[in-house]
Amino acid sequence: LNVIEEKFVLDTLAGCIEYKSLLDVVVNAFFVRDGRYCLISERNLYTVICYLATFQLEELGLQHFSRIVKSLDTAKMQKFLRFFFNTLYLNTWIKDEWSQFYDSLYVKENWTDPLLRWQPKVQQLIEQLTDKLSNRTTTIKTPTVTQPEEFNLTVPKPRAIPIPLPIPVLEKRQPVPPSTYKPPKEKKQLEEIKRKNWRKAEIRSIICVCKGDFFFLNSLLEQGTFLTGREVVPFLPQYLEVVWELVLSQYFEELQIDNIPIKLNAAAILREGALYQRKMEQELKRIENLLRGAGDPSEFLEWQKQMRGKDMEEQLAEIECRRLQGKLSHEEAVLAHQNVIQENKKKADLMREEKAEMMHQYAEKRLQEQKEMRELVEQVVEGHKNAKQAKIKLQKYKQQIVQEVCEENRELLRQALEEEEEKLRKRYELIQQIRAIESLPSLRHKFVDLTETGGHGLICEMSIVELRERLALLREAQKAAEEKKRDQIIHEKQAKEQLLLDKLDQISLFRAELGRAAALKQEEKKLKSQSGERPMKDERILNLQKKIVEKTMERKKQAELL
């Protein structure tokens, strides 16, 4: 470098080091906002440009500054200059940040105001860079393809043919043993055990059916066969004695089970005793009414039972009718579905014809829309010619709005600063008062006399010694109350146990009587069931069954036609 250029470079380096704090404010903000995707290694480049624009623009002149900027990357310089020469940023946060290092009046007169004066001319430079970016054509360098070369390798000699190895002769294997194709003995044993268990289960099922009826079992044994779930199985003589033994043992076991006492808890005993007590009171009341001349409700209860039986039969018939009606509606729904399929086929043919006609109309409409679109594009191209003037007017209007907003923000910031200073002053005074209170000496040791009161001026005040004496008296009184309560609980428990024993005696008597009454009712029920007849089917059910058969035949014919 010559002397002038060397002096310029040294001055620039010294200025960047001297005003590093001011330049870092702008460069750091640029990397946070507009330069998020820029490289950190380019930080020194933006620092030098910021220094030249702030401190050396008057000496260099716009022409020399423009030559320096245009010699660098166009996109990076356009982005940084647009950020740095933003009027709103210069008037607000850049000025405030620089005022933290230097006097605000000095910053305004020497740095921000000159930058604002140069802003219109620098804006023209930014527009030139923007136009250069929009008209730039990217040239892609085609890399040279590497041409491979063959290796100079020695030609291997042909390999000799190896001598074939002799084929080994396999040894003669032993034949497969015949036991491989025979079923194992364990399988036969398992089948025999299974068959015996099946016989025992069939015998037990007969015993369960008989339920101690020796005459019915004897008739089965005389016939020599019995019907199982799968087939008629003959009786074998060796099973007769086993059957009789099992029947007799089960019968006597049932007799023993009926006599086993059941252990009840206190709640169950009282509940059952109250139940039997209510039944006894109802029976006494019924007998008293009979003695007074009231009628016996047994006939009415019998009539009521018969009517309920008839109602039950009618309900069963109604349920069967509903089931058959549901089946009939299913057959009708199948027929309706088949009719709908035929109608859908006809509608599909009509829709195909309509679709072809609509496609033809759509093609004509599409051609018409394309013609209208061409006319609209021509109108838009004409409108873009006048857009540049409107853009300039809009830019001036925005600049005016920004200046007004900057003035309002400056006033709001001043008010906020005053309020914050007032808060800090009040906080400082409060801290001074707290520190003065904490600096006062305090008594750490206090001597306590257990016989003296607190001296708070209350009627209920007492010393700790008196409090301990009263607590001891209260504990003695509490122990006496607990002893008294314990004796009372023991007497109540003995009375309750005596009551439960009386209730158990009463329950055993009632159970014996109810068992005899239940046996008599069971015998009467068996006699009535033997003399009963099967009810005839309802006429509605028969009619519905006929209709279902007719609809089924009709549906099958319709399916064959389809």
Coordinates of N, CA and C in Angstrom, one line a residue, residues 93 153 218 242 246 287 305 336 429 443 447 454 471 490 516:
W93 N -33.9 3.4 19.6 CA -33.1 2.6 20.5 C -31.6 2.8 20.2
L153 N -1.7 -53.4 -13.9 CA -1.6 -54.5 -13.1 C -1.0 -55.7 -13.9
N218 N -85.1 -97.9 40.3 CA -85.3 -99.3 40.1 C -85.9 -99.6 38.7
V242 N -72.7 -100.6 42.3 CA -72.1 -99.3 42.4 C -73.1 -98.2 42.5
L246 N -73.9 -95.6 45.6 CA -73.7 -94.2 45.4 C -75.0 -93.5 45.8
I287 N -105.3 -64.8 63.2 CA -106.2 -65.7 64.0 C -107.2 -64.8 64.8
K305 N -103.4 -66.4 42.5 CA -102.3 -67.2 42.0 C -102.7 -67.7 40.6
A336 N -87.9 -55.7 0.3 CA -87.8 -54.3 -0.1 C -86.4 -54.0 -0.5
E429 N -35.1 4.6 50.5 CA -35.5 5.1 51.9 C -36.0 3.9 52.7
L443 N -32.2 -8.2 73.3 CA -32.0 -9.1 74.4 C -32.2 -10.5 73.9
F447 N -35.0 -14.6 81.4 CA -35.1 -15.5 82.6 C -36.6 -15.7 82.9
G454 N -48.2 -14.3 82.9 CA -47.6 -13.6 81.7 C -47.7 -12.1 81.8
L471 N -53.9 -29.8 84.8 CA -53.8 -30.9 83.9 C -53.8 -32.2 84.6
I490 N -69.3 -53.6 79.6 CA -69.3 -55.0 80.0 C -70.7 -55.5 80.3
R516 N -91.2 -78.4 58.1 CA -92.3 -79.3 57.9 C -93.4 -78.7 57.0

